[in-house]
RNA sequence: CGGGGCGUGGCGCAGCCUGGUAGCGCGCCUGGUUCGGGACCAGGAGGCCGUAGGUUCAAAUCCUAUCGCCCCGACCA
């Protein structure tokens, strides 16, 4: 059975049983119905996505989790490049005074910044090391919670003329926000993200860019993650500190709570003024450029988990799956094993030979042949389901005898999702078609779930009762004031998630105050 | 930062009240039988019980201090 491995792919190098998430044969993960948060933690743990580190609030993203992030990164990066952006990198450390320059931002982030005060330790024999009091920084550095300030400080030198605009830059980076309570992927003290920072010669261009990038996020969320999202502005109470307004994509998780999955901010001239960035326009006048910033983070992985996964484990939509297809050869005796393994490898090769166009047009199919005969077939099936591989191919002696295989699709667990007697000669094409079907099915299932859990409510009584049960997104009239928004969230823990594009714009009266309301907005409890 | 809980082989826990020198399940290693939905048997390796003091002939167990983590709240992507 041993053979020299032909160029291992990323997928193949993912260990099946990472030491820290060992197999627990027979142990089921907690069901969503019995304890949703424990279910989430079980998925993250058992699928080998991440774990809590020894550093408070910071996670270790494990190979399988990171492989998903790489997929997200690659897809988005292509989309950013396609819309004219380039990548750059700015410092992790930001002089404390920069943060203070934009007042709203200073206020918004002050409470959660990590601060570097010294630049040296000294070694104390027998006691380890301690901070060298002699090595105090003249100006303290904060660890970036977001990079607007350092970037706009830099842009000052980059922008002189309208011909330097638009400036369309993105960076992939880590940021730190010192959160009190953390949850793997959803909220951690350090996380990975991308942040786009653009500068434009006019308000119109800036606003266009803000919308364009929201649309990129919507496309990514819906077409790659198969996660339906509502799009639209945040209320003033929910916008990014320092922004004129914030647009968002907002998704519904399986516990009917909302997850802010991405934001695109129109910053106006707030930062260009704060950092004194000016350009000379075509009329020869000095003007402050108009800015945007937009970002998504490793939080998306949390959203991915909570959108599609089930009580069997992780479910990953094909377009983001690190492994698209796992082929499990089976057999009792050595000759049977050899025969089924041979078929499995041939099928794997056929799949790898497919051109990109035949799949989703950008990447070849990733296939793993699971030749681990040490474990029983049942164990292996469960293991791959736990990891969320979209399609599993089973090839046993019975299949070999008739040149066929069994296909199992992850989005339909159990026997119902199995297709028996698929001829090996056409299996590759069938699998590609199946991957596309799964991608589409996951999206429509998620969308149907969201729609079924979105309710119009017309009175305060209806609002509170519906929020209690069945819960979900509430489409309600709101008088447009910050006070009412705060009051509602204080009373119910529900917040305005989004003022959705394409929503009901018939005027009405506010559910709480009875004052006139221009349109319905979306209320929900959120992560 | 308030309230609660927990630190004992890789993971999950028992033992602590009533001190006597550490045990169980899973995982791991070896051998054998298994193998189409989480197999079984036998043998084996692995822990100075978070850390530092104290009480005692003797401390995982009692006392003090300290560190860390988790859960619940107020804040946030």
XYZ file of C-alpha atoms (C1' of nucleotides) in Angstrom:
604
model
C 0.000 0.000 0.000
C 2.844 2.354 0.563
C 3.839 4.557 -2.279
C 5.823 7.699 -2.631
C 3.392 10.569 -2.392
C 2.901 12.649 -5.494
C 3.135 16.352 -4.664
C 0.972 16.622 -1.561
C -1.610 19.384 -1.642
C -2.610 21.571 1.266
C -5.567 19.334 1.867
C -3.504 16.211 2.004
C -1.224 17.690 4.604
C -4.072 18.325 7.013
C -3.645 15.726 9.723
C -6.689 13.555 10.233
C -6.246 13.411 13.950
C -4.502 16.498 15.205
C -3.210 15.798 18.687
C -5.246 18.469 20.395
C -8.559 17.473 18.825
C -8.301 13.777 19.166
C -10.911 11.445 17.995
C -13.441 10.519 20.578
C -14.987 7.441 19.079
C -18.672 7.128 19.774
C -18.894 10.565 21.287
C -21.409 12.701 19.536
C -21.160 16.417 19.443
C -23.730 18.361 21.447
C -26.899 18.887 19.445
C -27.958 22.373 18.409
C -31.287 21.888 20.091
C -29.860 21.006 23.489
C -27.131 23.663 23.762
C -26.369 25.893 20.825
C -23.161 27.476 22.169
C -21.780 24.141 23.243
C -22.613 22.783 19.783
C -20.626 25.637 18.261
C -17.632 24.946 20.504
C -17.843 21.229 19.751
C -17.798 21.916 16.015
C -14.787 24.206 16.294
C -12.986 21.660 18.426
C -13.882 18.433 16.693
C -13.475 19.774 13.173
C -10.023 20.955 14.202
C -10.625 24.605 13.341
C -9.198 26.426 16.350
C -8.565 26.286 20.042
C -8.107 28.667 22.891
C -4.457 29.462 23.408
C -2.597 29.962 26.633
C -2.848 33.674 25.951
C -6.040 35.122 27.313
C -8.576 35.845 24.622
C -6.334 34.793 21.774
C -6.990 31.732 19.662
C -4.794 29.329 17.803
C -6.188 28.825 14.325
C -5.436 25.223 13.464
C -4.569 23.934 9.995
C -8.089 23.076 8.941
C -9.451 26.397 10.175
C -6.619 28.277 8.573
C -7.159 26.441 5.287
C -10.689 27.839 5.230
C -9.338 31.301 5.970
C -6.905 30.904 3.076
C -9.835 30.132 0.794
C -11.644 33.214 2.029
C -8.492 35.265 1.642
C -7.806 34.060 -1.889
C -11.327 34.589 -3.157
C -11.653 38.070 -1.662
C -8.176 39.089 -2.696
C -9.028 38.269 -6.304
C -12.203 40.300 -6.030
C -10.324 43.264 -4.582
C -7.763 43.109 -7.384
C -10.574 42.865 -9.937
C -12.027 46.105 -8.580
C -8.714 47.887 -8.941
C -7.226 47.584 -5.471
C -3.653 46.779 -4.540
C -2.251 45.367 -1.326
C 0.180 47.083 1.007
C 1.211 46.723 4.624
C 1.236 49.260 7.439
C 2.703 48.982 10.931
C 1.248 46.985 13.776
C 2.131 49.783 16.199
C 0.504 53.169 16.142
C 1.694 56.187 18.149
C -0.886 56.896 20.797
C -1.345 60.487 19.644
C -2.577 59.384 16.198
C -5.632 57.742 17.660
C -6.571 60.952 19.404
C -6.599 62.943 16.169
C -9.978 61.671 15.087
C -12.184 62.224 18.077
C -14.980 59.748 17.438
C -12.494 57.027 16.731
C -10.513 57.730 19.892
C -13.720 57.488 21.851
C -14.805 54.324 20.121
C -11.640 52.335 20.588
C -9.941 53.778 23.666
C -11.375 51.163 26.007
C -9.999 48.196 24.153
C -6.476 49.078 23.123
C -3.336 47.177 24.031
C -0.531 49.623 24.779
C 3.218 49.164 24.428
C 5.039 51.196 27.047
C 8.564 49.763 27.065
C 10.998 48.477 24.506
C 13.257 46.271 26.591
C 13.321 43.611 29.266
C 16.122 42.840 31.583
C 17.115 39.445 32.752
C 17.092 38.838 36.486
C 19.263 35.823 37.332
C 17.075 33.103 38.829
C 13.884 35.080 38.331
C 13.464 35.258 34.590
C 12.901 38.641 33.042
C 11.185 41.845 33.990
C 10.380 45.090 32.240
C 13.370 47.419 32.267
C 12.115 50.617 33.880
C 14.942 52.471 32.136
C 13.459 51.553 28.773
C 10.236 53.503 28.843
C 9.019 54.715 25.466
C 8.785 58.454 25.080
C 5.499 58.049 23.296
C 3.526 54.903 23.959
C 2.462 52.771 21.032
C -0.909 51.161 20.708
C -1.414 47.903 18.905
C -3.708 48.675 15.972
C -7.396 48.042 16.619
C -7.836 49.225 13.007
C -5.462 51.211 10.819
C -7.212 54.360 9.629
C -4.968 56.626 11.652
C -1.569 55.272 10.663
C -2.724 54.949 7.065
C -4.062 58.478 6.785
C -0.928 59.750 8.435
C 0.945 58.017 5.637
C -1.430 59.134 2.897
C -0.537 62.716 3.705
C 2.746 62.149 1.906
C 1.222 60.169 -0.916
C -1.501 62.517 -1.991
C -0.834 65.917 -3.571
C -2.843 66.044 -6.735
C -6.183 64.795 -8.026
C -4.004 62.638 -10.244
C -2.911 60.663 -7.187
C -6.541 59.710 -6.704
C -8.288 57.442 -6.308
C -5.906 55.639 -3.994
C -7.207 52.094 -3.628
C -5.313 50.110 -1.028
C -6.051 47.018 0.978
C -4.083 45.327 3.702
C -4.294 41.830 5.147
C -3.343 42.032 8.783
C -3.977 41.122 12.363
C -5.563 43.589 14.754
C -6.100 43.633 18.495
C -9.179 44.668 20.396
C -8.970 43.883 24.074
C -12.358 42.285 24.508
C -13.757 41.291 27.876
C -15.511 38.182 26.714
C -14.277 36.184 23.788
C -15.587 33.361 21.625
C -13.541 31.462 19.094
C -13.702 33.218 15.697
C -16.658 35.405 16.667
C -14.822 37.613 19.100
C -11.179 37.242 20.037
C -8.646 39.745 21.329
C -6.527 39.292 18.238
C -8.028 38.455 14.885
C -7.103 38.343 11.222
C -8.821 40.528 8.713
C -8.482 42.681 5.671
C -9.003 46.395 5.747
C -9.396 48.470 2.617
C -8.564 52.169 2.834
C -9.335 54.336 -0.135
C -9.107 58.020 -0.948
C -11.170 59.770 -3.611
C -11.429 63.171 -5.252
C -15.151 63.544 -4.700
C -17.889 62.629 -2.312
C -19.719 60.801 -5.096
C -16.704 58.624 -5.858
C -16.205 57.843 -2.212
C -19.804 56.851 -1.759
C -19.692 54.762 -4.909
C -16.664 52.919 -3.591
C -18.388 52.297 -0.260
C -21.278 50.695 -2.098
C -19.074 48.817 -4.531
C -17.185 47.099 -1.728
C -20.366 46.242 0.105
C -21.481 44.583 -3.103
C -18.187 42.653 -3.222
C -18.909 41.419 0.292
C -22.467 40.504 -0.598
C -21.290 38.559 -3.621
C -18.659 36.788 -1.585
C -21.020 35.969 1.270
C -23.764 34.666 -0.991
C -21.842 33.026 -3.813
C -18.844 31.646 -1.939
C -20.038 31.213 1.607
C -23.598 30.390 0.511
C -24.656 32.720 3.313
C -27.570 35.002 2.458
C -27.136 38.530 3.770
C -29.164 41.656 4.210
C -27.443 44.768 2.906
C -27.891 48.342 3.894
C -26.788 51.096 6.227
C -26.421 50.744 9.964
C -28.326 53.139 12.169
C -26.238 56.015 13.514
C -26.072 54.214 16.816
C -24.416 51.187 15.243
C -22.038 52.850 12.797
C -18.253 52.758 12.934
C -16.701 55.509 15.059
C -15.314 58.061 12.660
C -17.599 57.166 9.753
C -20.239 59.328 8.151
C -22.193 56.127 7.750
C -21.620 52.404 7.734
C -23.017 49.866 5.294
C -23.156 46.253 6.358
C -23.918 42.740 5.363
C -25.935 41.025 8.045
C -26.596 37.293 8.248
C -28.878 35.097 10.305
C -27.365 32.212 12.230
C -29.217 28.972 12.933
C -30.148 30.144 16.416
C -31.861 33.061 14.649
C -29.394 35.602 15.995
C -27.863 38.139 13.662
C -24.202 38.275 12.763
C -22.581 41.367 11.322
C -20.445 39.735 8.671
C -18.818 42.693 6.983
C -18.842 46.475 6.957
C -18.053 49.181 4.446
C -17.697 52.709 5.799
C -17.996 56.027 4.087
C -15.627 58.206 6.097
C -16.175 61.470 4.269
C -13.425 63.939 5.010
C -13.157 63.037 8.684
C -9.760 61.428 8.411
C -8.331 63.599 5.674
C -9.136 66.626 7.800
C -7.856 65.047 11.006
C -4.565 64.181 9.331
C -4.458 67.255 7.154
C -4.374 65.402 3.856
C -5.036 67.662 0.855
C -4.965 67.438 -2.885
C -5.074 70.062 -5.585
C -8.149 69.572 -7.747
C -8.442 70.265 -11.456
C -9.458 73.816 -10.701
C -6.243 74.310 -8.764
C -7.911 74.462 -5.350
C -6.820 72.584 -2.256
C -9.355 70.023 -1.088
C -9.534 67.229 1.462
C -10.037 63.830 -0.156
C -13.011 61.610 0.582
C -12.340 58.303 2.269
C -13.722 54.818 2.678
C -12.695 51.797 4.701
C -14.079 48.286 4.642
C -13.283 45.006 6.278
C -14.133 41.424 6.980
C -12.446 39.188 9.496
C -11.921 35.637 10.683
C -15.340 36.144 12.221
C -16.645 34.992 8.841
C -15.541 31.493 9.792
C -17.842 31.659 12.791
C -20.622 32.753 10.457
C -19.837 29.938 8.071
C -20.087 27.400 10.876
C -23.324 28.746 12.255
C -24.980 29.077 8.861
C -24.560 25.551 7.529
C -23.245 23.071 10.048
C -25.427 20.394 11.604
C -25.405 17.932 14.482
C -23.047 15.673 12.518
C -20.381 18.358 12.376
C -19.042 21.067 10.136
C -20.580 21.737 6.742
C -18.461 23.773 4.339
C -19.804 24.998 1.003
C -17.754 23.558 -1.879
C -16.320 26.892 -2.955
C -14.609 27.346 0.408
C -13.864 23.745 1.263
C -10.170 22.966 1.738
C -10.972 19.434 0.587
C -13.786 19.085 -1.929
C -13.873 15.347 -2.256
C -12.660 12.547 -0.029
C -12.468 9.075 -1.475
C -12.617 6.179 0.955
C -11.466 2.873 -0.476
C -12.600 -0.054 1.638
C -11.908 -3.750 1.868
C -11.397 -6.558 4.314
C -8.531 -8.500 2.779
C -5.404 -7.049 1.268
C -6.344 -7.802 -2.382
C -9.689 -6.077 -1.903
C -7.982 -3.091 -0.392
C -5.506 -2.875 -3.203
C -8.230 -3.056 -5.805
C -10.405 -0.399 -4.208
C -7.412 1.839 -3.559
C -6.435 1.572 -7.201
C -9.920 2.689 -8.255
C -9.840 5.492 -5.704
C -6.539 6.829 -6.952
C -7.668 6.671 -10.562
C -10.804 8.617 -9.750
C -8.760 11.148 -7.763
C -6.522 11.615 -10.770
C -9.495 12.122 -13.071
C -10.822 14.793 -10.744
C -7.453 16.500 -10.531
C -7.219 16.501 -14.316
C -10.396 18.519 -14.674
C -9.824 22.045 -15.861
C -10.711 24.968 -13.653
C -13.585 25.953 -15.909
C -15.287 22.700 -15.162
C -15.422 23.473 -11.467
C -16.023 26.992 -10.212
C -13.695 28.609 -12.660
C -10.810 29.519 -10.458
C -9.283 26.560 -8.743
C -8.853 22.874 -9.387
C -10.706 20.354 -7.280
C -8.918 19.214 -4.158
C -9.176 15.496 -3.568
C -8.067 13.383 -0.662
C -7.785 9.628 -0.865
C -8.261 8.255 2.630
C -6.227 5.077 2.686
C -6.400 4.664 6.434
C -7.615 1.090 6.690
C -6.721 0.978 10.335
C -10.024 2.579 11.218
C -13.406 1.118 10.367
C -15.349 2.603 7.447
C -17.971 3.952 9.810
C -15.357 5.784 11.776
C -13.804 7.259 8.678
C -17.164 8.428 7.322
C -17.993 10.161 10.571
C -14.593 11.752 10.726
C -14.895 13.344 7.297
C -18.425 14.478 7.991
C -17.173 16.138 11.146
C -14.661 18.029 9.026
C -17.299 19.123 6.547
C -15.954 17.668 3.302
C -18.774 18.282 0.776
C -18.591 14.998 -1.128
C -17.447 11.586 0.033
C -16.876 8.743 -2.385
C -17.008 5.206 -1.057
C -15.396 2.426 -3.027
C -15.658 -1.093 -1.615
C -15.388 -4.575 -3.072
C -18.990 -4.507 -4.307
C -18.320 -1.290 -6.170
C -15.058 -2.518 -7.632
C -16.889 -5.579 -8.949
C -19.235 -3.407 -10.970
C -16.858 -0.502 -11.720
C -18.942 1.840 -9.654
C -18.854 3.881 -6.464
C -21.128 5.432 -3.873
C -21.432 9.209 -3.533
C -22.446 10.795 -0.247
C -23.269 14.495 -0.071
C -22.568 16.384 3.138
C -25.538 18.725 2.879
C -27.916 15.762 3.156
C -26.656 13.579 5.990
C -27.252 9.851 6.241
C -28.626 7.418 3.703
C -30.854 9.974 1.959
C -27.749 11.774 0.760
C -26.224 8.693 -0.804
C -26.183 7.801 -4.440
C -25.348 4.145 -5.084
C -23.887 2.502 -8.161
C -22.443 5.588 -9.808
C -20.270 4.333 -12.695
C -16.600 5.157 -12.194
C -16.348 6.166 -15.835
C -18.651 9.125 -15.299
C -18.119 9.692 -11.572
C -15.858 12.722 -11.993
C -18.479 14.630 -13.963
C -21.204 13.552 -11.588
C -19.142 14.811 -8.657
C -18.535 18.206 -10.217
C -22.232 18.575 -10.880
C -22.957 17.470 -7.337
C -20.568 20.057 -5.873
C -22.402 22.773 -7.756
C -25.724 21.408 -6.559
C -24.509 21.384 -2.959
C -23.277 24.955 -3.222
C -26.685 26.071 -4.508
C -28.625 23.952 -2.059
C -26.771 25.291 0.973
C -27.581 28.815 -0.091
C -31.249 28.170 -0.696
C -31.631 26.252 2.560
C -30.044 29.112 4.484
C -32.156 31.667 2.677
C -35.344 29.733 3.289
C -34.425 29.540 6.971
C -33.821 33.246 7.203
C -36.992 34.132 5.352
C -39.026 31.769 7.509
C -37.647 33.502 10.591
C -38.187 37.064 9.481
C -41.383 38.627 10.791
C -43.203 41.887 10.305
C -44.352 43.270 13.626
C -46.615 46.235 14.093
C -46.969 46.868 17.791
C -44.773 46.865 20.838
C -46.597 43.872 22.203
C -46.092 41.974 18.986
C -42.460 43.051 18.923
C -41.582 41.703 22.364
C -43.616 38.513 21.990
C -42.245 37.673 18.572
C -38.722 38.374 19.733
C -39.214 36.009 22.644
C -40.642 33.289 20.415
C -40.198 32.396 17.624
C -37.422 35.037 17.505
C -35.421 35.942 14.429
C -35.383 39.151 12.402
C -38.110 41.626 13.143
C -39.183 44.115 10.476
C -40.514 47.012 12.464
C -41.143 50.694 12.220
C -38.820 52.936 14.151
C -38.994 56.676 14.615
C -35.401 57.155 13.523
C -34.018 58.491 16.799
C -31.034 57.307 18.772
C -33.042 57.493 22.007
C -35.675 55.062 20.799
C -33.062 52.703 19.440
C -31.228 52.699 22.781
C -34.443 52.261 24.692
C -35.483 49.270 22.610
C -32.127 47.603 23.002
C -32.193 48.247 26.724
C -35.633 46.709 27.055
C -35.199 43.728 24.759
C -31.475 43.283 23.943
C -32.455 43.545 20.291
C -30.628 46.105 18.180
C -31.143 47.577 14.756
C -29.056 45.354 12.535
C -29.593 47.080 9.260
C -31.825 49.432 7.343
C -32.134 47.047 4.448
C -31.990 47.920 0.781
C -35.107 46.677 -0.895
C -37.013 46.716 2.383
C -40.528 47.983 2.996
C -40.467 51.776 2.681
C -44.117 52.334 3.371
C -44.395 54.935 6.152
C -45.887 53.862 9.459
C -45.575 54.481 13.169
C -42.765 53.497 15.518
C -43.436 50.296 17.476
C -42.235 51.860 20.704
C -43.136 55.547 20.566
C -45.931 55.659 18.001
C -44.155 58.545 16.287
C -44.030 58.659 12.497
C -41.620 56.224 10.834
C -40.381 56.475 7.282
C -39.837 52.750 6.822
C -39.275 49.379 8.450
C -35.847 48.401 9.765
C -34.456 45.079 10.923
C -34.248 44.374 14.633
C -32.649 41.248 16.098
C -30.553 39.913 18.906
C -27.017 39.644 17.676
C -23.539 38.249 18.230
C -14.498 45.413 36.441
C -18.689 42.687 39.520
C -20.847 37.384 40.484
C -19.872 32.053 40.174
C -16.779 27.725 39.010
C -12.289 25.080 38.052
C -6.781 23.915 37.986
C -4.840 15.992 39.203
C -1.047 11.561 32.609
C -2.590 14.165 25.717
C -8.300 14.985 26.654
C -12.515 14.451 30.205
C -12.955 13.448 35.243
C -12.883 10.840 40.430
C -10.101 11.165 44.904
C -10.068 16.280 49.007
C -15.135 16.754 53.622
C -12.781 12.292 57.438
C -4.177 13.579 55.571
C -0.978 7.589 54.847
C 2.487 8.767 48.954
C -2.676 8.562 42.892
C -7.175 6.085 40.131
C -11.046 5.691 36.095
C -12.841 6.510 30.942
C -11.162 8.060 26.235
C -6.788 8.669 23.383
C -1.585 6.712 22.651
C 2.084 2.154 21.870
C 2.529 -3.602 20.875
C 0.253 -8.089 19.215
C -4.006 -10.592 17.411
C -9.077 -10.863 15.628
C -12.220 -7.230 12.877
C -13.844 -3.860 8.666
C -20.313 -1.125 3.494
C -22.158 4.105 9.381
C -18.129 5.854 15.356
C -15.141 -2.720 16.267
C -13.077 -6.063 20.085
C -9.534 -8.765 23.213
C -4.854 -9.018 25.664
C -0.507 -6.600 27.160
C 2.060 -1.752 27.814
C 3.900 3.463 28.257
C 2.672 7.982 30.440
C 1.306 12.273 36.262
C 6.987 15.260 41.545
C -1.765 16.579 41.687
C -1.217 25.233 38.722
C 2.774 27.884 41.712
C 5.000 29.466 46.453
C 4.961 29.252 51.518
C 2.939 27.037 56.142
C 0.838 23.034 59.646
C 2.189 17.725 60.312
C 6.064 11.891 61.450
C 3.343 12.277 56.759
C -0.206 16.962 52.254
C -3.506 16.087 45.792
C -6.221 16.267 50.562
C -5.801 21.141 55.957
C -4.219 26.781 56.205
C -2.265 31.330 53.694
C -0.812 33.795 49.488
C -0.368 33.960 44.347
C -1.033 32.870 39.115
C -4.027 31.125 35.315
C -8.374 29.499 32.799
C -13.706 28.864 32.016
C -18.903 30.401 32.674
C -22.649 34.529 33.725
C -23.206 40.120 33.470
C -21.864 45.562 31.747
C -18.845 46.759 26.262
C -17.798 45.262 21.152
C -16.488 43.007 14.628
